[in-house]
Amino acid sequence: MNIGLLARIEAKPEYADKVESLLRDALQLARAEEHTVTWFAFRENATTFGIFDTFEDEEGRTAHLQGRIAAALMEVAETMLSSAPDIRPVDVLAAKLP
């Protein structure tokens, strides 16, 4: 796990619960992705959510960005989000996993 993505997602207040459900349901999609090593969805506050995921290589990261989770976020972005998700590539410097 050398690289990752950090996404920040800002929901419109009236859609925060639906965005939370979408992210919880996306876990099954992440589990099905062959090249996604780790995947975390989190909530910062009432309307701010995020996703952090890791990959072994650029091929895996690219596949994830072109996958079903990204498509689901883009599908609801105009209706349920205050703005487009802020998705940033990151390099993983160190990690502790179970």
PDB file of C-alpha atoms in Angstrom:
ATOM      1  CA  MET A   1       0.000   0.000   0.000  1.00  0.00           C
ATOM      2  CA  ASN A   2       1.984   2.897  -1.323  1.00  0.00           C
ATOM      3  CA  ILE A   3      -0.555   5.414  -2.560  1.00  0.00           C
ATOM      4  CA  GLY A   4      -4.049   6.540  -1.692  1.00  0.00           C
ATOM      5  CA  LEU A   5      -6.883   8.956  -2.140  1.00  0.00           C
ATOM      6  CA  LEU A   6      -8.347  11.373   0.359  1.00  0.00           C
ATOM      7  CA  ALA A   7     -11.808  12.650  -0.525  1.00  0.00           C
ATOM      8  CA  ARG A   8     -13.775  15.304   1.321  1.00  0.00           C
ATOM      9  CA  ILE A   9     -17.512  15.339   0.717  1.00  0.00           C
ATOM     10  CA  GLU A  10     -19.801  18.182   1.820  1.00  0.00           C
ATOM     11  CA  ALA A  11     -23.498  17.242   1.901  1.00  0.00           C
ATOM     12  CA  LYS A  12     -26.377  19.662   1.711  1.00  0.00           C
ATOM     13  CA  PRO A  13     -27.891  19.602   5.226  1.00  0.00           C
ATOM     14  CA  GLU A  14     -31.172  18.069   4.086  1.00  0.00           C
ATOM     15  CA  TYR A  15     -29.292  15.180   2.415  1.00  0.00           C
ATOM     16  CA  ALA A  16     -26.701  14.377   5.089  1.00  0.00           C
ATOM     17  CA  ASP A  17     -28.438  11.171   6.180  1.00  0.00           C
ATOM     18  CA  LYS A  18     -28.679   9.969   2.577  1.00  0.00           C
ATOM     19  CA  VAL A  19     -24.996  10.685   1.970  1.00  0.00           C
ATOM     20  CA  GLU A  20     -24.158   8.726   5.121  1.00  0.00           C
ATOM     21  CA  SER A  21     -26.219   5.786   3.853  1.00  0.00           C
ATOM     22  CA  LEU A  22     -24.563   5.976   0.440  1.00  0.00           C
ATOM     23  CA  LEU A  23     -21.129   5.780   2.064  1.00  0.00           C
ATOM     24  CA  ARG A  24     -22.116   2.914   4.355  1.00  0.00           C
ATOM     25  CA  ASP A  25     -23.496   0.999   1.368  1.00  0.00           C
ATOM     26  CA  ALA A  26     -20.339   1.720  -0.659  1.00  0.00           C
ATOM     27  CA  LEU A  27     -18.375  -0.582   1.647  1.00  0.00           C
ATOM     28  CA  GLN A  28     -19.673  -3.576  -0.306  1.00  0.00           C
ATOM     29  CA  LEU A  29     -18.466  -2.001  -3.542  1.00  0.00           C
ATOM     30  CA  ALA A  30     -15.038  -1.314  -2.041  1.00  0.00           C
ATOM     31  CA  ARG A  31     -14.758  -4.920  -0.853  1.00  0.00           C
ATOM     32  CA  ALA A  32     -15.370  -6.073  -4.420  1.00  0.00           C
ATOM     33  CA  GLU A  33     -12.555  -3.934  -5.846  1.00  0.00           C
ATOM     34  CA  GLU A  34      -9.575  -6.171  -6.432  1.00  0.00           C
ATOM     35  CA  HIS A  35      -6.937  -3.437  -6.173  1.00  0.00           C
ATOM     36  CA  THR A  36      -8.316  -1.430  -3.240  1.00  0.00           C
ATOM     37  CA  VAL A  37      -6.187  -2.417  -0.244  1.00  0.00           C
ATOM     38  CA  THR A  38      -7.967  -0.392   2.472  1.00  0.00           C
ATOM     39  CA  TRP A  39     -11.090   1.747   2.367  1.00  0.00           C
ATOM     40  CA  PHE A  40     -12.492   3.990   5.101  1.00  0.00           C
ATOM     41  CA  ALA A  41     -15.554   6.234   5.076  1.00  0.00           C
ATOM     42  CA  PHE A  42     -15.883   8.750   7.883  1.00  0.00           C
ATOM     43  CA  ARG A  43     -17.908  11.688   9.113  1.00  0.00           C
ATOM     44  CA  GLU A  44     -16.298  14.893  10.379  1.00  0.00           C
ATOM     45  CA  ASN A  45     -19.439  16.762  11.412  1.00  0.00           C
ATOM     46  CA  ALA A  46     -23.141  16.984  10.560  1.00  0.00           C
ATOM     47  CA  THR A  47     -22.582  17.575   6.831  1.00  0.00           C
ATOM     48  CA  THR A  48     -18.913  16.799   6.143  1.00  0.00           C
ATOM     49  CA  PHE A  49     -17.841  13.295   5.193  1.00  0.00           C
ATOM     50  CA  GLY A  50     -14.732  11.733   3.795  1.00  0.00           C
ATOM     51  CA  ILE A  51     -13.192   8.661   2.253  1.00  0.00           C
ATOM     52  CA  PHE A  52      -9.608   7.468   2.608  1.00  0.00           C
ATOM     53  CA  ASP A  53      -8.441   4.497   0.605  1.00  0.00           C
ATOM     54  CA  THR A  54      -5.130   2.916  -0.366  1.00  0.00           C
ATOM     55  CA  PHE A  55      -3.706   1.029  -3.320  1.00  0.00           C
ATOM     56  CA  GLU A  56      -0.501  -0.790  -4.230  1.00  0.00           C
ATOM     57  CA  ASP A  57      -0.042   1.073  -7.509  1.00  0.00           C
ATOM     58  CA  GLU A  58      -1.366   3.734  -9.839  1.00  0.00           C
ATOM     59  CA  GLU A  59      -3.315   1.137 -11.828  1.00  0.00           C
ATOM     60  CA  GLY A  60      -5.386   0.310  -8.754  1.00  0.00           C
ATOM     61  CA  ARG A  61      -5.982   3.951  -7.897  1.00  0.00           C
ATOM     62  CA  THR A  62      -7.046   4.739 -11.457  1.00  0.00           C
ATOM     63  CA  ALA A  63      -9.394   1.742 -11.541  1.00  0.00           C
ATOM     64  CA  HIS A  64     -10.990   2.922  -8.304  1.00  0.00           C
ATOM     65  CA  LEU A  65     -11.490   6.459  -9.643  1.00  0.00           C
ATOM     66  CA  GLN A  66     -13.242   4.965 -12.664  1.00  0.00           C
ATOM     67  CA  GLY A  67     -15.280   2.539 -10.539  1.00  0.00           C
ATOM     68  CA  ARG A  68     -18.735   2.311  -9.084  1.00  0.00           C
ATOM     69  CA  ILE A  69     -18.128   4.322  -5.895  1.00  0.00           C
ATOM     70  CA  ALA A  70     -16.865   7.355  -7.800  1.00  0.00           C
ATOM     71  CA  ALA A  71     -19.750   7.009 -10.252  1.00  0.00           C
ATOM     72  CA  ALA A  72     -22.268   6.911  -7.385  1.00  0.00           C
ATOM     73  CA  LEU A  73     -20.795  10.072  -5.851  1.00  0.00           C
ATOM     74  CA  MET A  74     -20.853  11.920  -9.153  1.00  0.00           C
ATOM     75  CA  GLU A  75     -24.438  10.806  -9.749  1.00  0.00           C
ATOM     76  CA  VAL A  76     -25.669  12.439  -6.528  1.00  0.00           C
ATOM     77  CA  ALA A  77     -23.244  15.382  -6.486  1.00  0.00           C
ATOM     78  CA  GLU A  78     -25.542  17.945  -8.048  1.00  0.00           C
ATOM     79  CA  THR A  79     -28.546  17.015  -5.909  1.00  0.00           C
ATOM     80  CA  MET A  80     -27.138  16.005  -2.515  1.00  0.00           C
ATOM     81  CA  LEU A  81     -23.747  17.710  -2.259  1.00  0.00           C
ATOM     82  CA  SER A  82     -22.912  21.363  -1.664  1.00  0.00           C
ATOM     83  CA  SER A  83     -20.032  21.056  -4.123  1.00  0.00           C
ATOM     84  CA  ALA A  84     -18.198  18.408  -6.101  1.00  0.00           C
ATOM     85  CA  PRO A  85     -16.183  16.010  -3.921  1.00  0.00           C
ATOM     86  CA  ASP A  86     -12.635  17.225  -3.268  1.00  0.00           C
ATOM     87  CA  ILE A  87     -10.560  14.156  -4.204  1.00  0.00           C
ATOM     88  CA  ARG A  88      -6.798  14.321  -3.713  1.00  0.00           C
ATOM     89  CA  PRO A  89      -4.129  11.723  -4.457  1.00  0.00           C
ATOM     90  CA  VAL A  90      -1.760  11.061  -1.545  1.00  0.00           C
ATOM     91  CA  ASP A  91       1.402   9.060  -0.919  1.00  0.00           C
ATOM     92  CA  VAL A  92       1.267   6.738   2.078  1.00  0.00           C
ATOM     93  CA  LEU A  93       4.405   7.300   4.147  1.00  0.00           C
ATOM     94  CA  ALA A  94       3.658   4.896   7.016  1.00  0.00           C
ATOM     95  CA  ALA A  95       0.758   2.792   8.236  1.00  0.00           C
ATOM     96  CA  LYS A  96      -0.245   0.625  11.171  1.00  0.00           C
ATOM     97  CA  LEU A  97      -2.811  -2.037  10.410  1.00  0.00           C
ATOM     98  CA  PRO A  98      -4.070  -4.959  12.502  1.00  0.00           C
TER      99      PRO A  98
END
